[in-house]
Tab-separated table of C-alpha atoms in Angstrom:
chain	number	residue	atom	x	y	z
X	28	UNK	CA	-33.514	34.453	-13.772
X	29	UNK	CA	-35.938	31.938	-16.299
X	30	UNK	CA	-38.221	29.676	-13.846
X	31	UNK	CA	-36.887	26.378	-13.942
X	32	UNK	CA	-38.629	23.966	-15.638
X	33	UNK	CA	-40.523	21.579	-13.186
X	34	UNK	CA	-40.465	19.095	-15.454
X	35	UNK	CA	-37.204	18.795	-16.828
X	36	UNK	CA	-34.801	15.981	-15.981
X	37	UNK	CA	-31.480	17.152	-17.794
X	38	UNK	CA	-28.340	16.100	-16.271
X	39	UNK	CA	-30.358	13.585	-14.012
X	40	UNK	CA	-29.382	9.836	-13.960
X	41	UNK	CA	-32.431	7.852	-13.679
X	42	UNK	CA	-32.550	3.900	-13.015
X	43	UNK	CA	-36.213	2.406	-13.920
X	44	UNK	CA	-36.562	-1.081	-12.722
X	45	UNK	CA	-38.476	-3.253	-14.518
X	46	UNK	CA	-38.336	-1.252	-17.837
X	47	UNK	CA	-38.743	-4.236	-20.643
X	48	UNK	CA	-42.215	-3.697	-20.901
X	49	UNK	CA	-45.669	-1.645	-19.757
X	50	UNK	CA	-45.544	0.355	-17.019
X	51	UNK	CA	-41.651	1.009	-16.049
X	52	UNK	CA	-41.163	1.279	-20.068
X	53	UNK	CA	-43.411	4.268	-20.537
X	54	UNK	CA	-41.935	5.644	-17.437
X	55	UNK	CA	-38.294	4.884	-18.948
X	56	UNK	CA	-39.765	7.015	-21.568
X	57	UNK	CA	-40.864	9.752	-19.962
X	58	UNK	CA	-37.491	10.201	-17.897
X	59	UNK	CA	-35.535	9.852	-20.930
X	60	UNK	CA	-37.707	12.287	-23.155
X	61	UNK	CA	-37.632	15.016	-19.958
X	62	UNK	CA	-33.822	14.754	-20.752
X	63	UNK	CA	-32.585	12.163	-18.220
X	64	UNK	CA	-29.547	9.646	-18.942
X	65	UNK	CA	-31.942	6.772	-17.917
X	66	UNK	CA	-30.783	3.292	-17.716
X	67	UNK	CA	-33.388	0.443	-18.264
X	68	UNK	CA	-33.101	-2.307	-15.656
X	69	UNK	CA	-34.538	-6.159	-16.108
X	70	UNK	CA	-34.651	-9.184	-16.435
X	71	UNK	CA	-35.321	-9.796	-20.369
X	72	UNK	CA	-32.148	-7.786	-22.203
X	73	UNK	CA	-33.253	-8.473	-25.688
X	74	UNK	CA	-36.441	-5.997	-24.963
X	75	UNK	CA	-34.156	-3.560	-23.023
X	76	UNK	CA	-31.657	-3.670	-25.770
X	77	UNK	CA	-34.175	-2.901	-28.410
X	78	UNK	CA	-36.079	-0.258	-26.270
X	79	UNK	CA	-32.929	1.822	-25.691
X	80	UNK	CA	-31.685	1.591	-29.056
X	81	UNK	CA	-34.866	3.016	-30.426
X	82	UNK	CA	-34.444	5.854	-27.504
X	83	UNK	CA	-30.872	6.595	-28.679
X	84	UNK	CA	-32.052	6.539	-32.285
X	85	UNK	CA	-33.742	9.894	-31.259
X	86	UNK	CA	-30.716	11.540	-29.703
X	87	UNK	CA	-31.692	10.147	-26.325
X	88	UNK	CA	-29.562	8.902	-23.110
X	89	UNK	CA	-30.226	5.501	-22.655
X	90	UNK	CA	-28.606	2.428	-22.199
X	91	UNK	CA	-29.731	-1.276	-20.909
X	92	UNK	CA	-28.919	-3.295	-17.720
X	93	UNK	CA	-29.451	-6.828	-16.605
X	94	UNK	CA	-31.170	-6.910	-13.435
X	95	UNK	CA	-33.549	-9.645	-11.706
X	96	UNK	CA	-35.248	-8.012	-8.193
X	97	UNK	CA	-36.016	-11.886	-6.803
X	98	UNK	CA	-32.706	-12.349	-7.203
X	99	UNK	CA	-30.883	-10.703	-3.592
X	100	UNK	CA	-26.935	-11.219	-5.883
X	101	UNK	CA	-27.982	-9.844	-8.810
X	102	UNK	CA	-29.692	-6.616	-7.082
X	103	UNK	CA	-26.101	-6.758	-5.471
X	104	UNK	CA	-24.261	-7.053	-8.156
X	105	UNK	CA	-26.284	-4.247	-10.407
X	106	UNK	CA	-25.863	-1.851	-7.355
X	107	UNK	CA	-22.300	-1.827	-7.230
X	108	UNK	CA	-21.235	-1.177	-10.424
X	109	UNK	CA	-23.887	1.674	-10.923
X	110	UNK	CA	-22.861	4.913	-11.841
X	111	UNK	CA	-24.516	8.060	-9.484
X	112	UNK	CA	-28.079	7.763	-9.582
X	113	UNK	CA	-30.345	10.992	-8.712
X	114	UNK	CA	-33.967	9.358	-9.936
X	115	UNK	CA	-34.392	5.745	-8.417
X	116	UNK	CA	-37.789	4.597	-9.829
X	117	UNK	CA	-39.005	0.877	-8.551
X	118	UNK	CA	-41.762	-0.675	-10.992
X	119	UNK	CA	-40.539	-4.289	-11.127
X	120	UNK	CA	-43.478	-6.114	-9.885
X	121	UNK	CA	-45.591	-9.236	-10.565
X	122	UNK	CA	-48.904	-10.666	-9.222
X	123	UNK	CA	-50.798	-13.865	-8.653
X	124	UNK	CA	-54.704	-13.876	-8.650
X	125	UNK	CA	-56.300	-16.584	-6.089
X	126	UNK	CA	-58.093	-16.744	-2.922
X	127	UNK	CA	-56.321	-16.248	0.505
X	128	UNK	CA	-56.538	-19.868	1.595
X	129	UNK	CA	-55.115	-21.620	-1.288
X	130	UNK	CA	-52.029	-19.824	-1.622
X	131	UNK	CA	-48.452	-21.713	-1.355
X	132	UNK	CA	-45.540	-20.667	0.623
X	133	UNK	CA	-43.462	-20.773	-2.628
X	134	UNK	CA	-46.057	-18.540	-3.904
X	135	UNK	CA	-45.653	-16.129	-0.895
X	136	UNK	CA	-42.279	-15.706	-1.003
X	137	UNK	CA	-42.188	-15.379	-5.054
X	138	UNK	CA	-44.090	-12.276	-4.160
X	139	UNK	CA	-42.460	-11.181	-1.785
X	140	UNK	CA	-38.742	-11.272	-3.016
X	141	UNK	CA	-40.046	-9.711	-6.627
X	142	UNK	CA	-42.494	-7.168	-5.641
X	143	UNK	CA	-40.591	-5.883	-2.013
X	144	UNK	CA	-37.228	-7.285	-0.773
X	145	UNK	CA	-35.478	-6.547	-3.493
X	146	UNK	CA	-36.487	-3.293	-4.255
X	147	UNK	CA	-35.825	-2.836	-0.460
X	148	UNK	CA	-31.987	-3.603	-0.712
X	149	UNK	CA	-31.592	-2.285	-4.208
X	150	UNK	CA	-33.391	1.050	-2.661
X	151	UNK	CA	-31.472	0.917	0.323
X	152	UNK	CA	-27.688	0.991	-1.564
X	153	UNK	CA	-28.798	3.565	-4.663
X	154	UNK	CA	-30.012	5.724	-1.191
X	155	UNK	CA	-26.690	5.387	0.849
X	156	UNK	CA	-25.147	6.739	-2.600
X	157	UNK	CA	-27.202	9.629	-2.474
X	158	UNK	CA	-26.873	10.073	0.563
X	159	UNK	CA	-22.667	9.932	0.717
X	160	UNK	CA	-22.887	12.335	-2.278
X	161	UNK	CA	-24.681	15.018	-0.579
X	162	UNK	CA	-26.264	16.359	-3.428
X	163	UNK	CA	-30.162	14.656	-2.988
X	164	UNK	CA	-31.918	12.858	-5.129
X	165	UNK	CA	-35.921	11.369	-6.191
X	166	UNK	CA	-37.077	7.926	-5.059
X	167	UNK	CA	-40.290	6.494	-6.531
X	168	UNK	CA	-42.693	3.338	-6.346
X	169	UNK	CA	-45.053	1.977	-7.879
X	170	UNK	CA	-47.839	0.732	-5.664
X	171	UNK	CA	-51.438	0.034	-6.541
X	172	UNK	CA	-54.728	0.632	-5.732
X	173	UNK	CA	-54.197	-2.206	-2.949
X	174	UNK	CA	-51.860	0.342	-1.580
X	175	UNK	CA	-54.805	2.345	-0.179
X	176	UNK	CA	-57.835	-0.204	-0.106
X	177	UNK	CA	-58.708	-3.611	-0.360
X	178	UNK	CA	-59.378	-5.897	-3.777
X	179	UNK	CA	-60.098	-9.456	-3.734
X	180	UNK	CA	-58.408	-12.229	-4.662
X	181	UNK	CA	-55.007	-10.096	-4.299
X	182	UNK	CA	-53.537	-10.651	-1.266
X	183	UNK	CA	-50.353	-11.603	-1.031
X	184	UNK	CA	-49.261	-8.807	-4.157
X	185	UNK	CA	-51.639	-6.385	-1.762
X	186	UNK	CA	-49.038	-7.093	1.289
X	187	UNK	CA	-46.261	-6.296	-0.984
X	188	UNK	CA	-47.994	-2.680	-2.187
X	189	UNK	CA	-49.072	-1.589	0.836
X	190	UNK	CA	-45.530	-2.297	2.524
X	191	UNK	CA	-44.306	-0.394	-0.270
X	192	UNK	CA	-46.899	2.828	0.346
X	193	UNK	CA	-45.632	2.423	3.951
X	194	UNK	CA	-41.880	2.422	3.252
X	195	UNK	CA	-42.420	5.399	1.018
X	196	UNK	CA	-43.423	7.478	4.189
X	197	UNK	CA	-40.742	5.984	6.306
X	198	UNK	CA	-38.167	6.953	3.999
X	199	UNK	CA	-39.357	10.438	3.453
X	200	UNK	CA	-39.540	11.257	7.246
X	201	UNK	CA	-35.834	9.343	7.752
X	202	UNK	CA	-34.186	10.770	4.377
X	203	UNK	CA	-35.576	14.477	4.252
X	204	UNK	CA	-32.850	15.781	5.744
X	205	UNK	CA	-30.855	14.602	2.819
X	206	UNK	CA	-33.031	16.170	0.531
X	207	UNK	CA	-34.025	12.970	-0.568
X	208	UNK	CA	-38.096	13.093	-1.677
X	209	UNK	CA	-39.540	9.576	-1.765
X	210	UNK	CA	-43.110	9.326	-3.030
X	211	UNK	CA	-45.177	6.281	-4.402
X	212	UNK	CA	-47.584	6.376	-7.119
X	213	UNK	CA	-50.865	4.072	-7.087
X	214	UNK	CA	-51.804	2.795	-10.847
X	215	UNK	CA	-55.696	2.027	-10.728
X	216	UNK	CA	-57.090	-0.052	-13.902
X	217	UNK	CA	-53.951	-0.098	-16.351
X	218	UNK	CA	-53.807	-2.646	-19.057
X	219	UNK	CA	-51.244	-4.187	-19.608
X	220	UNK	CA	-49.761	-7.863	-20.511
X	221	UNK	CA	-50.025	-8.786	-16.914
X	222	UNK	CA	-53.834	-8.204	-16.357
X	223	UNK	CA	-54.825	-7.756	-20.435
X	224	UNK	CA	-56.710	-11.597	-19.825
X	225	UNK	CA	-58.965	-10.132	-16.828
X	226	UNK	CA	-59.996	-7.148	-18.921
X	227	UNK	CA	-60.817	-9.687	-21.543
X	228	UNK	CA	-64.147	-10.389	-19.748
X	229	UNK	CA	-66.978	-7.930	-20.507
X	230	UNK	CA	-68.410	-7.755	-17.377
X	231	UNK	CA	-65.224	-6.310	-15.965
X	232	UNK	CA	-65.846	-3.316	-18.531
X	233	UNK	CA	-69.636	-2.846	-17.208
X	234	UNK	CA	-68.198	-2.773	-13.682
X	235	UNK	CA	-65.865	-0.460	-14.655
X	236	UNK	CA	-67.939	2.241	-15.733
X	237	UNK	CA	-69.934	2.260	-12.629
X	238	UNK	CA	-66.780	1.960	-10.220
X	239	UNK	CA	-65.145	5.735	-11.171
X	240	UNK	CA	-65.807	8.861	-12.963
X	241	UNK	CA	-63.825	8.258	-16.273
X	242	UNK	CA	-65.319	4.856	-17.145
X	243	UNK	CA	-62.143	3.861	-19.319
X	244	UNK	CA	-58.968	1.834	-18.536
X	245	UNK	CA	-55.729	3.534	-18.298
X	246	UNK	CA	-52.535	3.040	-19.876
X	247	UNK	CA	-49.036	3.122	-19.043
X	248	UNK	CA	-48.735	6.628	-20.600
X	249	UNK	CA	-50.807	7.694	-18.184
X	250	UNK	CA	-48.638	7.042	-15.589
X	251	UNK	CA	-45.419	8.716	-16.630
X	252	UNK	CA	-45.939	12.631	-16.381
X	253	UNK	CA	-46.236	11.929	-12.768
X	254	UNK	CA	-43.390	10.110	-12.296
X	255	UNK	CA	-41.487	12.597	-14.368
X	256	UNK	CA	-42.711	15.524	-12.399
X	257	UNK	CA	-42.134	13.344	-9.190
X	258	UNK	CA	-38.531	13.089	-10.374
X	259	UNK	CA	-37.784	16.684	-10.919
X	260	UNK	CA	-37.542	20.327	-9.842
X	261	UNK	CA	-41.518	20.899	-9.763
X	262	UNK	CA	-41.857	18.083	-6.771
X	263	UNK	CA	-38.839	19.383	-4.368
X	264	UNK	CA	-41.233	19.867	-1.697
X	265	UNK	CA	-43.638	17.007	-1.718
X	266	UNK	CA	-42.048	14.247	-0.313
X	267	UNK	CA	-44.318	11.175	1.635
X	268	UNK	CA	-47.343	11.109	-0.781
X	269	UNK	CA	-49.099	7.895	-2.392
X	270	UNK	CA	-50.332	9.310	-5.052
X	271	UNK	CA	-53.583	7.511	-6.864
X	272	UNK	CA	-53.939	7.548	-10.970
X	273	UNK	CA	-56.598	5.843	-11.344
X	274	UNK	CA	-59.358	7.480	-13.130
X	275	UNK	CA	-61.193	8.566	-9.896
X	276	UNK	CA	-61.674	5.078	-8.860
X	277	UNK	CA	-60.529	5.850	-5.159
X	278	UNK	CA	-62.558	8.667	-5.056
X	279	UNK	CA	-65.647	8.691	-6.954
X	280	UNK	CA	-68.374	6.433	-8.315
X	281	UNK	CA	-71.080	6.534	-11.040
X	282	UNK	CA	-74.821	5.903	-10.639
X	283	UNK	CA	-78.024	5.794	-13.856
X	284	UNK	CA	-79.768	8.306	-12.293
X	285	UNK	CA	-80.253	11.474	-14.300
X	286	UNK	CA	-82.071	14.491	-13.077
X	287	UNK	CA	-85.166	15.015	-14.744
């Protein structure tokens, strides 16, 4: 018998949250390119529209659905008339840049219902499902680097991630024995439209190269291998894992010296 491909995602229902744009739609990508029936989830349906269309137009599965994660009744309402989901992947996320002290409860909770509670109950019914169905499935976050260390000027988005990272172990230890892998992935320096003004600043770029080994931003794309191979065949046995992609910034750091 052929290995099985440890990338490939046909017959697999996938649900990307927060697909419209960056991120989640070069995941929704991936999934549907690896052969996946993947349905787009968010809030703006004239994007999602267009972006499936265009995935269909290439003999693709995909189809669009109107979701808003700060919104507890329309997470309810999505997850009930979902069809059987085996990929769950959460990107739906926002952030707000200012110092500790002068943030506002509204702020905090804006932050809190987008980026955690209600990927929380939307994670908790699509996992029941799988669970009731007996036949597994692949859960995935999206974190960020403040899932594993600390940033300034980030902290309310940086309680959000790290619960996140957290959950993603919790779930794996509690869901296992459903065959249920849950990991999280940790994006380091990705452009895109919601941090493309901060990497407008040149010194940002000269920190940059010093900060990791591959002194260049990421992109979206760089993201989605993982998450497809975190969705299929190839990942059955890693379950628990915060995984960083983010140039070696976690890891590793430049310096001018040269050897003579």
């Amino acid at each position: 018998m052929s290995a099985q491909n440890p990338f490939s995602l046909s017959g697999r229902t996938a649900l990307v949250v927060g697909a419209s744009r960056g991120i989640g739609l070069a995941i929704a990508r991936g999934m549907a390119e690896a052969g996946a029936r993947t349905i787009l989830a968010a809030r703006s349906m004239h994007a999602l529209n267009s972006e499936a269309e265009a995935l269909r137009s290439r003999g693709l599965l995909a189809e669009a659905l109107e979701m808003d994660v700060s919104d507890m009744e329309s997470v309810r309402a999505v997850a009930e008339q979902l069809p059987a989901v085996d990929i769950l992947a959460n990107i739906a996320g926002m952030n707000i840049r200012k110092p500790f002290e002068n943030f506002t409860a509204a702020e905090y909770d804006l932050l809190l219902r987008t980026n955690l509670e209600g990927l929380v109950w939307l994670t908790q019914k699509v996992g029941s499902a799988m669970i009731a169905r007996k036949s597994g499935g692949k859960i995935i976050f999206i974190g960020s680097l403040t899932s594993v260390l600390g940033l300034p000027y980030v902290s309310i988005y940086g309680i959000t991630k790290s619960a996140l990272a957290g959950l993603t172990r919790l779930l794996a230890a509690e869901w296992g024995r459903h065959d249920i892998q849950v990991n999280c992935i940790a994006p380091g320096m990705i452009l895109t439209d919601l941090n493309r003004a901060v990497w407008e600043r040149p010194e940002m770029h000269a920190w940059l190269t010093g900060a990791q080994s591959l002194p260049r931003m990421g992109r979206p794309e760089d993201l989605a291998p993982l998450a497809v191979f975190l969705s299929g065949p190839g990942s059955d046995y890693i379950t628990g894992q915060t995984i960083a992609v983010d140039g070696g910034f976690t890891t590793t750091a430049r310096w001018p010296f040269e050897p003579a």
